[in-house]
């Protein structure tokens, strides 16, 4: 009698990769408000969502955030500042964003690589291609599936706050360059961006974000 043979057929299918959505824009543009509303809406429709932010959403990132934003840090050389933001991004992608995407989750981040291109590149006037090289290396070239850019005049954004952190206190011309930096990034790759006027009412902006993200996720309305 010939030996019985068993063929093991795996029924495991690989987890589909998640979707990476990013909010960008100047201070007070409504990124935190809009990311929170998007996360709530997606969770209500059954998605597993990982809300996150930069800088600071890892244990080491929280310490880097203190250095970066505390006015007591004083002036940093622009390259030092760019490298600290890059270190925060490296830890964030390796320990938060990439693992969540691998689990098939929707990752919604408040700021990502475009922030360093706009603030450390256009704002601090480091060569943007050099800042980009460092930031892409730090993040292993992980790019969002969609970036929502909330565009707002810096004066209007600042008026939504009272206190000033180290970056917010960098002056009007700096923030005008930052705004233009974001707009230039969106104009260079329009298919990957949703650019919205951040003066619009919160619910109107949320509806536009939701519509675009649901299209990305293939949700029927
Ligand atoms: N930075 C950098 O230089 N390089 C980098 O790579 C990264 C960051 C990642 C992080 O600061 C700083 O680090 C940031 C850039 C720099 N500095 N600056 N300047 P943060 O995380 O502490 O803060 P932020 O990212 O700038 O966010 P924010 O200032 O807290 O603003 P926001 O999240 O865009 O807005 P919000 O909190 O949702 O809303 C602000 C207020 O406006 C609030 O009272 C809302 O109720 C109100 N609001 C929101 N939407 C509206 C509308 N539509 N109309 C009227 N009022 C509204």
PDB file of C-alpha atoms and ligand atoms in Angstrom:
ATOM      1  CA  UNK A   1       0.000   0.000   0.000  1.00  0.00           C
ATOM      2  CA  UNK A   2       1.415   3.366  -0.964  1.00  0.00           C
ATOM      3  CA  UNK A   3       1.833   5.955   1.817  1.00  0.00           C
ATOM      4  CA  UNK A   4      -0.951   8.508   2.149  1.00  0.00           C
ATOM      5  CA  UNK A   5       0.078  11.968   1.059  1.00  0.00           C
ATOM      6  CA  UNK A   6      -1.398  15.138   2.470  1.00  0.00           C
ATOM      7  CA  UNK A   7      -1.367  18.314   0.519  1.00  0.00           C
ATOM      8  CA  UNK A   8      -1.742  21.368   2.713  1.00  0.00           C
ATOM      9  CA  UNK A   9      -3.667  24.114   0.983  1.00  0.00           C
ATOM     10  CA  UNK A  10      -3.364  27.466   2.716  1.00  0.00           C
ATOM     11  CA  UNK A  11      -6.627  29.358   3.050  1.00  0.00           C
ATOM     12  CA  UNK A  12      -4.811  32.437   4.333  1.00  0.00           C
ATOM     13  CA  UNK A  13      -4.983  35.387   1.989  1.00  0.00           C
ATOM     14  CA  UNK A  14      -2.589  38.279   2.457  1.00  0.00           C
ATOM     15  CA  UNK A  15      -4.050  41.295   4.274  1.00  0.00           C
ATOM     16  CA  UNK A  16      -4.734  44.068   1.756  1.00  0.00           C
ATOM     17  CA  UNK A  17      -2.518  47.051   2.397  1.00  0.00           C
ATOM     18  CA  UNK A  18      -4.096  50.014   4.165  1.00  0.00           C
ATOM     19  CA  UNK A  19      -4.591  53.540   2.912  1.00  0.00           C
ATOM     20  CA  UNK A  20      -2.477  56.517   3.962  1.00  0.00           C
ATOM     21  CA  UNK A  21      -4.143  59.932   4.213  1.00  0.00           C
ATOM     22  CA  UNK A  22      -2.311  63.047   5.249  1.00  0.00           C
ATOM     23  CA  UNK A  23      -3.459  66.537   6.302  1.00  0.00           C
ATOM     24  CA  UNK A  24      -1.125  69.444   5.601  1.00  0.00           C
ATOM     25  CA  UNK A  25      -1.259  73.208   5.828  1.00  0.00           C
ATOM     26  CA  UNK A  26      -0.212  76.154   7.948  1.00  0.00           C
ATOM     27  CA  UNK A  27      -1.000  76.685  11.594  1.00  0.00           C
ATOM     28  CA  UNK A  28      -4.639  77.076  12.493  1.00  0.00           C
ATOM     29  CA  UNK A  29      -5.783  75.802   9.089  1.00  0.00           C
ATOM     30  CA  UNK A  30      -7.938  73.146  10.757  1.00  0.00           C
ATOM     31  CA  UNK A  31      -5.814  70.010  10.292  1.00  0.00           C
ATOM     32  CA  UNK A  32      -6.494  68.616  13.779  1.00  0.00           C
ATOM     33  CA  UNK A  33     -10.218  69.410  13.499  1.00  0.00           C
ATOM     34  CA  UNK A  34     -10.530  67.804  10.057  1.00  0.00           C
ATOM     35  CA  UNK A  35      -8.439  64.740  10.859  1.00  0.00           C
ATOM     36  CA  UNK A  36     -10.544  64.098  13.967  1.00  0.00           C
ATOM     37  CA  UNK A  37     -13.800  64.406  11.962  1.00  0.00           C
ATOM     38  CA  UNK A  38     -12.487  62.100   9.237  1.00  0.00           C
ATOM     39  CA  UNK A  39     -11.364  59.489  11.763  1.00  0.00           C
ATOM     40  CA  UNK A  40     -14.788  59.568  13.455  1.00  0.00           C
ATOM     41  CA  UNK A  41     -16.622  59.242  10.124  1.00  0.00           C
ATOM     42  CA  UNK A  42     -14.462  56.371   8.901  1.00  0.00           C
ATOM     43  CA  UNK A  43     -14.785  54.498  12.200  1.00  0.00           C
ATOM     44  CA  UNK A  44     -18.556  54.987  12.103  1.00  0.00           C
ATOM     45  CA  UNK A  45     -18.585  53.310   8.691  1.00  0.00           C
ATOM     46  CA  UNK A  46     -16.597  50.338  10.001  1.00  0.00           C
ATOM     47  CA  UNK A  47     -13.001  51.118   9.056  1.00  0.00           C
ATOM     48  CA  UNK A  48     -10.089  50.442  11.355  1.00  0.00           C
ATOM     49  CA  UNK A  49      -8.299  53.770  11.571  1.00  0.00           C
ATOM     50  CA  UNK A  50      -4.980  54.798  13.103  1.00  0.00           C
ATOM     51  CA  UNK A  51      -4.991  58.538  13.775  1.00  0.00           C
ATOM     52  CA  UNK A  52      -1.532  60.006  14.196  1.00  0.00           C
ATOM     53  CA  UNK A  53       0.526  63.183  13.879  1.00  0.00           C
ATOM     54  CA  UNK A  54       3.982  64.685  13.457  1.00  0.00           C
ATOM     55  CA  UNK A  55       6.062  65.609  15.224  1.00  0.00           C
ATOM     56  CA  UNK A  56       5.767  63.511  18.347  1.00  0.00           C
ATOM     57  CA  UNK A  57       3.521  60.435  18.077  1.00  0.00           C
ATOM     58  CA  UNK A  58       6.153  57.957  19.305  1.00  0.00           C
ATOM     59  CA  UNK A  59       7.994  57.859  22.642  1.00  0.00           C
ATOM     60  CA  UNK A  60      11.193  59.250  21.136  1.00  0.00           C
ATOM     61  CA  UNK A  61       9.191  61.598  18.908  1.00  0.00           C
ATOM     62  CA  UNK A  62       7.533  63.154  21.964  1.00  0.00           C
ATOM     63  CA  UNK A  63      10.987  64.070  23.272  1.00  0.00           C
ATOM     64  CA  UNK A  64      12.050  65.439  19.894  1.00  0.00           C
ATOM     65  CA  UNK A  65       8.837  67.474  19.723  1.00  0.00           C
ATOM     66  CA  UNK A  66       9.714  69.183  22.989  1.00  0.00           C
ATOM     67  CA  UNK A  67      13.108  70.225  21.608  1.00  0.00           C
ATOM     68  CA  UNK A  68      11.585  71.378  18.318  1.00  0.00           C
ATOM     69  CA  UNK A  69       8.681  73.438  19.626  1.00  0.00           C
ATOM     70  CA  UNK A  70       9.783  74.757  23.017  1.00  0.00           C
ATOM     71  CA  UNK A  71      10.719  78.449  22.600  1.00  0.00           C
ATOM     72  CA  UNK A  72      13.359  77.774  25.296  1.00  0.00           C
ATOM     73  CA  UNK A  73      15.321  75.765  22.670  1.00  0.00           C
ATOM     74  CA  UNK A  74      16.126  79.064  20.979  1.00  0.00           C
ATOM     75  CA  UNK A  75      17.565  79.194  17.472  1.00  0.00           C
ATOM     76  CA  UNK A  76      18.607  75.930  15.853  1.00  0.00           C
ATOM     77  CA  UNK A  77      20.804  75.751  12.778  1.00  0.00           C
ATOM     78  CA  UNK A  78      18.390  75.027   9.875  1.00  0.00           C
ATOM     79  CA  UNK A  79      20.108  71.712   9.119  1.00  0.00           C
ATOM     80  CA  UNK A  80      19.854  70.644  12.756  1.00  0.00           C
ATOM     81  CA  UNK A  81      16.135  71.418  12.752  1.00  0.00           C
ATOM     82  CA  UNK A  82      15.632  69.500   9.483  1.00  0.00           C
ATOM     83  CA  UNK A  83      17.483  66.464  10.842  1.00  0.00           C
ATOM     84  CA  UNK A  84      15.481  66.384  14.080  1.00  0.00           C
ATOM     85  CA  UNK A  85      12.219  66.491  12.109  1.00  0.00           C
ATOM     86  CA  UNK A  86      13.609  63.735   9.871  1.00  0.00           C
ATOM     87  CA  UNK A  87      14.452  61.592  12.914  1.00  0.00           C
ATOM     88  CA  UNK A  88      10.886  62.020  14.180  1.00  0.00           C
ATOM     89  CA  UNK A  89       9.576  60.910  10.761  1.00  0.00           C
ATOM     90  CA  UNK A  90      11.861  57.874  10.617  1.00  0.00           C
ATOM     91  CA  UNK A  91      10.619  56.622  13.987  1.00  0.00           C
ATOM     92  CA  UNK A  92       7.022  57.486  13.122  1.00  0.00           C
ATOM     93  CA  UNK A  93       7.013  55.585   9.823  1.00  0.00           C
ATOM     94  CA  UNK A  94       8.926  52.573  11.140  1.00  0.00           C
ATOM     95  CA  UNK A  95       6.932  52.069  14.342  1.00  0.00           C
ATOM     96  CA  UNK A  96       3.474  53.554  13.676  1.00  0.00           C
ATOM     97  CA  UNK A  97       2.568  54.228  10.042  1.00  0.00           C
ATOM     98  CA  UNK A  98       4.072  51.284   8.201  1.00  0.00           C
ATOM     99  CA  UNK A  99       2.909  48.621  10.712  1.00  0.00           C
ATOM    100  CA  UNK A 100      -0.652  50.023  10.604  1.00  0.00           C
ATOM    101  CA  UNK A 101      -0.673  50.034   6.785  1.00  0.00           C
ATOM    102  CA  UNK A 102       0.637  46.455   6.798  1.00  0.00           C
ATOM    103  CA  UNK A 103      -2.320  45.502   9.048  1.00  0.00           C
ATOM    104  CA  UNK A 104      -4.644  46.993   6.428  1.00  0.00           C
ATOM    105  CA  UNK A 105      -5.673  50.035   8.487  1.00  0.00           C
ATOM    106  CA  UNK A 106      -6.459  53.550   7.298  1.00  0.00           C
ATOM    107  CA  UNK A 107      -3.726  55.837   8.633  1.00  0.00           C
ATOM    108  CA  UNK A 108      -4.710  59.496   9.021  1.00  0.00           C
ATOM    109  CA  UNK A 109      -1.793  61.733   9.891  1.00  0.00           C
ATOM    110  CA  UNK A 110      -1.782  65.388  10.898  1.00  0.00           C
ATOM    111  CA  UNK A 111       1.380  66.541   9.012  1.00  0.00           C
ATOM    112  CA  UNK A 112       4.048  64.471   7.206  1.00  0.00           C
ATOM    113  CA  UNK A 113       6.882  64.984   4.686  1.00  0.00           C
ATOM    114  CA  UNK A 114       5.323  68.007   2.952  1.00  0.00           C
ATOM    115  CA  UNK A 115       5.603  69.902   6.236  1.00  0.00           C
ATOM    116  CA  UNK A 116       9.360  69.591   6.235  1.00  0.00           C
ATOM    117  CA  UNK A 117       9.565  70.538   2.555  1.00  0.00           C
ATOM    118  CA  UNK A 118       7.476  73.643   3.262  1.00  0.00           C
ATOM    119  CA  UNK A 119       8.885  74.685   6.677  1.00  0.00           C
ATOM    120  CA  UNK A 120      12.523  73.591   6.555  1.00  0.00           C
ATOM    121  CA  UNK A 121      12.794  73.925   2.754  1.00  0.00           C
ATOM    122  CA  UNK A 122      10.715  76.903   1.582  1.00  0.00           C
ATOM    123  CA  UNK A 123      10.474  78.486   5.060  1.00  0.00           C
ATOM    124  CA  UNK A 124      14.039  78.175   6.334  1.00  0.00           C
ATOM    125  CA  UNK A 125      15.305  78.388   2.746  1.00  0.00           C
ATOM    126  CA  UNK A 126      17.334  75.198   2.769  1.00  0.00           C
ATOM    127  CA  UNK A 127      17.538  73.669  -0.721  1.00  0.00           C
ATOM    128  CA  UNK A 128      14.220  71.834  -0.998  1.00  0.00           C
ATOM    129  CA  UNK A 129      15.726  68.975  -3.013  1.00  0.00           C
ATOM    130  CA  UNK A 130      18.259  68.355  -0.226  1.00  0.00           C
ATOM    131  CA  UNK A 131      15.574  68.434   2.488  1.00  0.00           C
ATOM    132  CA  UNK A 132      13.475  66.097   0.356  1.00  0.00           C
ATOM    133  CA  UNK A 133      16.359  63.659  -0.067  1.00  0.00           C
ATOM    134  CA  UNK A 134      16.800  63.435   3.721  1.00  0.00           C
ATOM    135  CA  UNK A 135      13.053  63.178   4.400  1.00  0.00           C
ATOM    136  CA  UNK A 136      12.489  60.503   1.747  1.00  0.00           C
ATOM    137  CA  UNK A 137      15.386  58.494   3.113  1.00  0.00           C
ATOM    138  CA  UNK A 138      14.036  58.846   6.667  1.00  0.00           C
ATOM    139  CA  UNK A 139      10.591  57.629   5.600  1.00  0.00           C
ATOM    140  CA  UNK A 140      11.854  54.928   3.222  1.00  0.00           C
ATOM    141  CA  UNK A 141      10.078  56.904   0.493  1.00  0.00           C
ATOM    142  CA  UNK A 142       6.643  56.069   1.881  1.00  0.00           C
ATOM    143  CA  UNK A 143       4.173  58.472   0.229  1.00  0.00           C
ATOM    144  CA  UNK A 144       0.561  59.212   1.177  1.00  0.00           C
ATOM    145  CA  UNK A 145      -2.223  57.929  -1.079  1.00  0.00           C
ATOM    146  CA  UNK A 146      -3.859  61.317  -0.599  1.00  0.00           C
ATOM    147  CA  UNK A 147      -2.730  64.618   0.892  1.00  0.00           C
ATOM    148  CA  UNK A 148      -5.422  67.090   1.920  1.00  0.00           C
ATOM    149  CA  UNK A 149      -3.935  70.582   1.847  1.00  0.00           C
ATOM    150  CA  UNK A 150      -5.921  73.091   3.910  1.00  0.00           C
ATOM    151  CA  UNK A 151      -4.860  76.406   2.469  1.00  0.00           C
ATOM    152  CA  UNK A 152      -5.152  79.532   4.601  1.00  0.00           C
ATOM    153  CA  UNK A 153      -3.578  82.959   4.722  1.00  0.00           C
ATOM    154  CA  UNK A 154      -1.049  82.763   7.620  1.00  0.00           C
ATOM    155  CA  UNK A 155      -2.453  85.890   9.282  1.00  0.00           C
ATOM    156  CA  UNK A 156      -5.904  84.287   9.404  1.00  0.00           C
ATOM    157  CA  UNK A 157      -4.398  81.047  10.745  1.00  0.00           C
ATOM    158  CA  UNK A 158      -2.450  82.796  13.494  1.00  0.00           C
ATOM    159  CA  UNK A 159      -5.584  84.733  14.498  1.00  0.00           C
ATOM    160  CA  UNK A 160      -7.174  81.398  15.466  1.00  0.00           C
ATOM    161  CA  UNK A 161      -4.604  81.062  18.320  1.00  0.00           C
ATOM    162  CA  UNK A 162      -3.203  83.030  21.223  1.00  0.00           C
ATOM    163  CA  UNK A 163       0.108  81.334  22.238  1.00  0.00           C
ATOM    164  CA  UNK A 164       3.139  80.921  19.936  1.00  0.00           C
ATOM    165  CA  UNK A 165       5.530  77.958  19.796  1.00  0.00           C
ATOM    166  CA  UNK A 166       9.072  78.213  18.427  1.00  0.00           C
ATOM    167  CA  UNK A 167       8.041  77.676  14.781  1.00  0.00           C
ATOM    168  CA  UNK A 168       4.871  79.762  14.980  1.00  0.00           C
ATOM    169  CA  UNK A 169       6.980  82.684  16.186  1.00  0.00           C
ATOM    170  CA  UNK A 170       9.173  82.601  13.049  1.00  0.00           C
ATOM    171  CA  UNK A 171       7.641  85.701  11.413  1.00  0.00           C
ATOM    172  CA  UNK A 172       5.167  86.539   8.681  1.00  0.00           C
ATOM    173  CA  UNK A 173       7.496  86.282   5.669  1.00  0.00           C
ATOM    174  CA  UNK A 174       8.532  82.812   6.803  1.00  0.00           C
ATOM    175  CA  UNK A 175       4.888  81.689   6.964  1.00  0.00           C
ATOM    176  CA  UNK A 176       4.088  83.230   3.574  1.00  0.00           C
ATOM    177  CA  UNK A 177       6.935  81.158   2.058  1.00  0.00           C
ATOM    178  CA  UNK A 178       5.622  78.066   3.855  1.00  0.00           C
ATOM    179  CA  UNK A 179       2.146  78.564   2.408  1.00  0.00           C
ATOM    180  CA  UNK A 180       3.538  78.938  -1.091  1.00  0.00           C
ATOM    181  CA  UNK A 181       5.733  75.873  -0.532  1.00  0.00           C
ATOM    182  CA  UNK A 182       2.655  73.747   0.179  1.00  0.00           C
ATOM    183  CA  UNK A 183       0.794  75.123  -2.840  1.00  0.00           C
ATOM    184  CA  UNK A 184       3.774  74.416  -5.120  1.00  0.00           C
ATOM    185  CA  UNK A 185       3.935  70.799  -3.942  1.00  0.00           C
ATOM    186  CA  UNK A 186       0.228  70.309  -4.676  1.00  0.00           C
ATOM    187  CA  UNK A 187       0.513  71.976  -8.092  1.00  0.00           C
ATOM    188  CA  UNK A 188       3.385  69.645  -9.040  1.00  0.00           C
ATOM    189  CA  UNK A 189       1.329  66.489  -8.397  1.00  0.00           C
ATOM    190  CA  UNK A 190      -2.376  67.445  -8.510  1.00  0.00           C
ATOM    191  CA  UNK A 191      -3.678  63.860  -8.653  1.00  0.00           C
ATOM    192  CA  UNK A 192      -2.302  63.133  -5.175  1.00  0.00           C
ATOM    193  CA  UNK A 193      -3.774  66.236  -3.515  1.00  0.00           C
ATOM    194  CA  UNK A 194      -7.080  67.697  -2.481  1.00  0.00           C
ATOM    195  CA  UNK A 195      -6.558  71.439  -1.978  1.00  0.00           C
ATOM    196  CA  UNK A 196      -9.298  73.172   0.012  1.00  0.00           C
ATOM    197  CA  UNK A 197      -9.889  76.757   1.080  1.00  0.00           C
ATOM    198  CA  UNK A 198      -9.579  76.545   4.873  1.00  0.00           C
ATOM    199  CA  UNK A 199     -11.812  79.617   5.348  1.00  0.00           C
ATOM    200  CA  UNK A 200     -14.824  77.443   4.510  1.00  0.00           C
ATOM    201  CA  UNK A 201     -17.063  76.247   7.366  1.00  0.00           C
ATOM    202  CA  UNK A 202     -15.814  73.128   9.167  1.00  0.00           C
ATOM    203  CA  UNK A 203     -18.695  70.901   7.983  1.00  0.00           C
ATOM    204  CA  UNK A 204     -18.293  71.961   4.339  1.00  0.00           C
ATOM    205  CA  UNK A 205     -14.606  71.088   4.377  1.00  0.00           C
ATOM    206  CA  UNK A 206     -15.310  67.801   6.133  1.00  0.00           C
ATOM    207  CA  UNK A 207     -17.866  66.824   3.468  1.00  0.00           C
ATOM    208  CA  UNK A 208     -15.331  67.464   0.681  1.00  0.00           C
ATOM    209  CA  UNK A 209     -12.620  65.468   2.484  1.00  0.00           C
ATOM    210  CA  UNK A 210     -14.961  62.618   3.221  1.00  0.00           C
ATOM    211  CA  UNK A 211     -16.173  62.371  -0.361  1.00  0.00           C
ATOM    212  CA  UNK A 212     -12.616  62.146  -1.697  1.00  0.00           C
ATOM    213  CA  UNK A 213     -11.418  59.664   0.936  1.00  0.00           C
ATOM    214  CA  UNK A 214     -14.463  57.435   0.496  1.00  0.00           C
ATOM    215  CA  UNK A 215     -13.779  57.378  -3.246  1.00  0.00           C
ATOM    216  CA  UNK A 216     -10.225  56.300  -2.459  1.00  0.00           C
ATOM    217  CA  UNK A 217     -11.518  53.541  -0.188  1.00  0.00           C
ATOM    218  CA  UNK A 218     -14.097  52.427  -2.736  1.00  0.00           C
ATOM    219  CA  UNK A 219     -17.021  53.166  -0.386  1.00  0.00           C
ATOM    220  CA  UNK A 220     -20.402  53.385  -2.134  1.00  0.00           C
ATOM    221  CA  UNK A 221     -22.426  56.441  -1.096  1.00  0.00           C
TER     222      UNK A 221
HETATM  223  N1  LIG B   1       6.754  71.206  11.480  1.00  0.00           N
HETATM  224  C1  LIG B   1       7.887  71.416  10.714  1.00  0.00           C
HETATM  225  O1  LIG B   1       8.446  72.507  10.710  1.00  0.00           O
HETATM  226  N2  LIG B   1       8.378  70.379   9.982  1.00  0.00           N
HETATM  227  C2  LIG B   1       7.798  69.158   9.973  1.00  0.00           C
HETATM  228  O2  LIG B   1       8.280  68.236   9.288  1.00  0.00           O
HETATM  229  C3  LIG B   1       6.617  68.964  10.762  1.00  0.00           C
HETATM  230  C4  LIG B   1       6.125  70.008  11.503  1.00  0.00           C
HETATM  231  C5  LIG B   1       5.934  67.637  10.783  1.00  0.00           C
HETATM  232  C6  LIG B   1       3.863  71.442  14.704  1.00  0.00           C
HETATM  233  O3  LIG B   1       2.984  72.154  15.430  1.00  0.00           O
HETATM  234  C7  LIG B   1       4.863  72.452  14.184  1.00  0.00           C
HETATM  235  O4  LIG B   1       5.962  71.776  13.604  1.00  0.00           O
HETATM  236  C8  LIG B   1       4.243  73.287  13.117  1.00  0.00           C
HETATM  237  C9  LIG B   1       4.984  72.925  11.839  1.00  0.00           C
HETATM  238  C10 LIG B   1       6.239  72.302  12.315  1.00  0.00           C
HETATM  239  N3  LIG B   1       4.507  74.615  13.467  1.00  0.00           N
HETATM  240  N4  LIG B   1       4.119  75.627  13.130  1.00  0.00           N
HETATM  241  N5  LIG B   1       3.973  76.708  13.069  1.00  0.00           N
HETATM  242  P1  LIG B   1       1.640  71.566  16.018  1.00  0.00           P
HETATM  243  O5  LIG B   1       1.487  70.145  15.690  1.00  0.00           O
HETATM  244  O6  LIG B   1       1.609  71.915  17.458  1.00  0.00           O
HETATM  245  O7  LIG B   1       0.586  72.490  15.367  1.00  0.00           O
HETATM  246  P2  LIG B   1       0.074  72.568  13.908  1.00  0.00           P
HETATM  247  O8  LIG B   1       0.352  71.323  13.177  1.00  0.00           O
HETATM  248  O9  LIG B   1       0.596  73.808  13.310  1.00  0.00           O
HETATM  249  O10 LIG B   1      -1.478  72.607  14.075  1.00  0.00           O
HETATM  250  P3  LIG B   1      -2.282  73.692  14.763  1.00  0.00           P
HETATM  251  O11 LIG B   1      -1.527  74.942  14.791  1.00  0.00           O
HETATM  252  O12 LIG B   1      -2.717  73.142  16.067  1.00  0.00           O
HETATM  253  O13 LIG B   1      -3.485  73.966  13.814  1.00  0.00           O
HETATM  254  P4  LIG B   1      -4.479  73.011  13.029  1.00  0.00           P
HETATM  255  O14 LIG B   1      -4.410  71.614  13.535  1.00  0.00           O
HETATM  256  O15 LIG B   1      -4.283  73.200  11.596  1.00  0.00           O
HETATM  257  O16 LIG B   1      -5.878  73.644  13.385  1.00  0.00           O
HETATM  258  P5  LIG B   1      -7.011  73.173  14.472  1.00  0.00           P
HETATM  259  O17 LIG B   1      -6.361  72.864  15.795  1.00  0.00           O
HETATM  260  O18 LIG B   1      -7.859  72.154  13.881  1.00  0.00           O
HETATM  261  O19 LIG B   1      -7.843  74.519  14.544  1.00  0.00           O
HETATM  262  C11 LIG B   1      -7.279  75.682  15.105  1.00  0.00           C
HETATM  263  C12 LIG B   1      -8.414  76.594  15.637  1.00  0.00           C
HETATM  264  O20 LIG B   1      -9.194  77.048  14.525  1.00  0.00           O
HETATM  265  C13 LIG B   1      -9.372  75.872  16.577  1.00  0.00           C
HETATM  266  O21 LIG B   1      -9.824  76.790  17.534  1.00  0.00           O
HETATM  267  C14 LIG B   1     -10.518  75.465  15.649  1.00  0.00           C
HETATM  268  O22 LIG B   1     -11.734  75.332  16.332  1.00  0.00           O
HETATM  269  C15 LIG B   1     -10.542  76.605  14.666  1.00  0.00           C
HETATM  270  N6  LIG B   1     -11.001  76.207  13.327  1.00  0.00           N
HETATM  271  C16 LIG B   1     -10.761  75.041  12.668  1.00  0.00           C
HETATM  272  N7  LIG B   1     -11.344  75.029  11.466  1.00  0.00           N
HETATM  273  C17 LIG B   1     -11.956  76.222  11.342  1.00  0.00           C
HETATM  274  C18 LIG B   1     -12.742  76.810  10.304  1.00  0.00           C
HETATM  275  N8  LIG B   1     -13.003  76.174   9.163  1.00  0.00           N
HETATM  276  N9  LIG B   1     -13.200  78.060  10.498  1.00  0.00           N
HETATM  277  C19 LIG B   1     -12.962  78.716  11.654  1.00  0.00           C
HETATM  278  N10 LIG B   1     -12.248  78.214  12.683  1.00  0.00           N
HETATM  279  C20 LIG B   1     -11.749  76.989  12.519  1.00  0.00           C
END
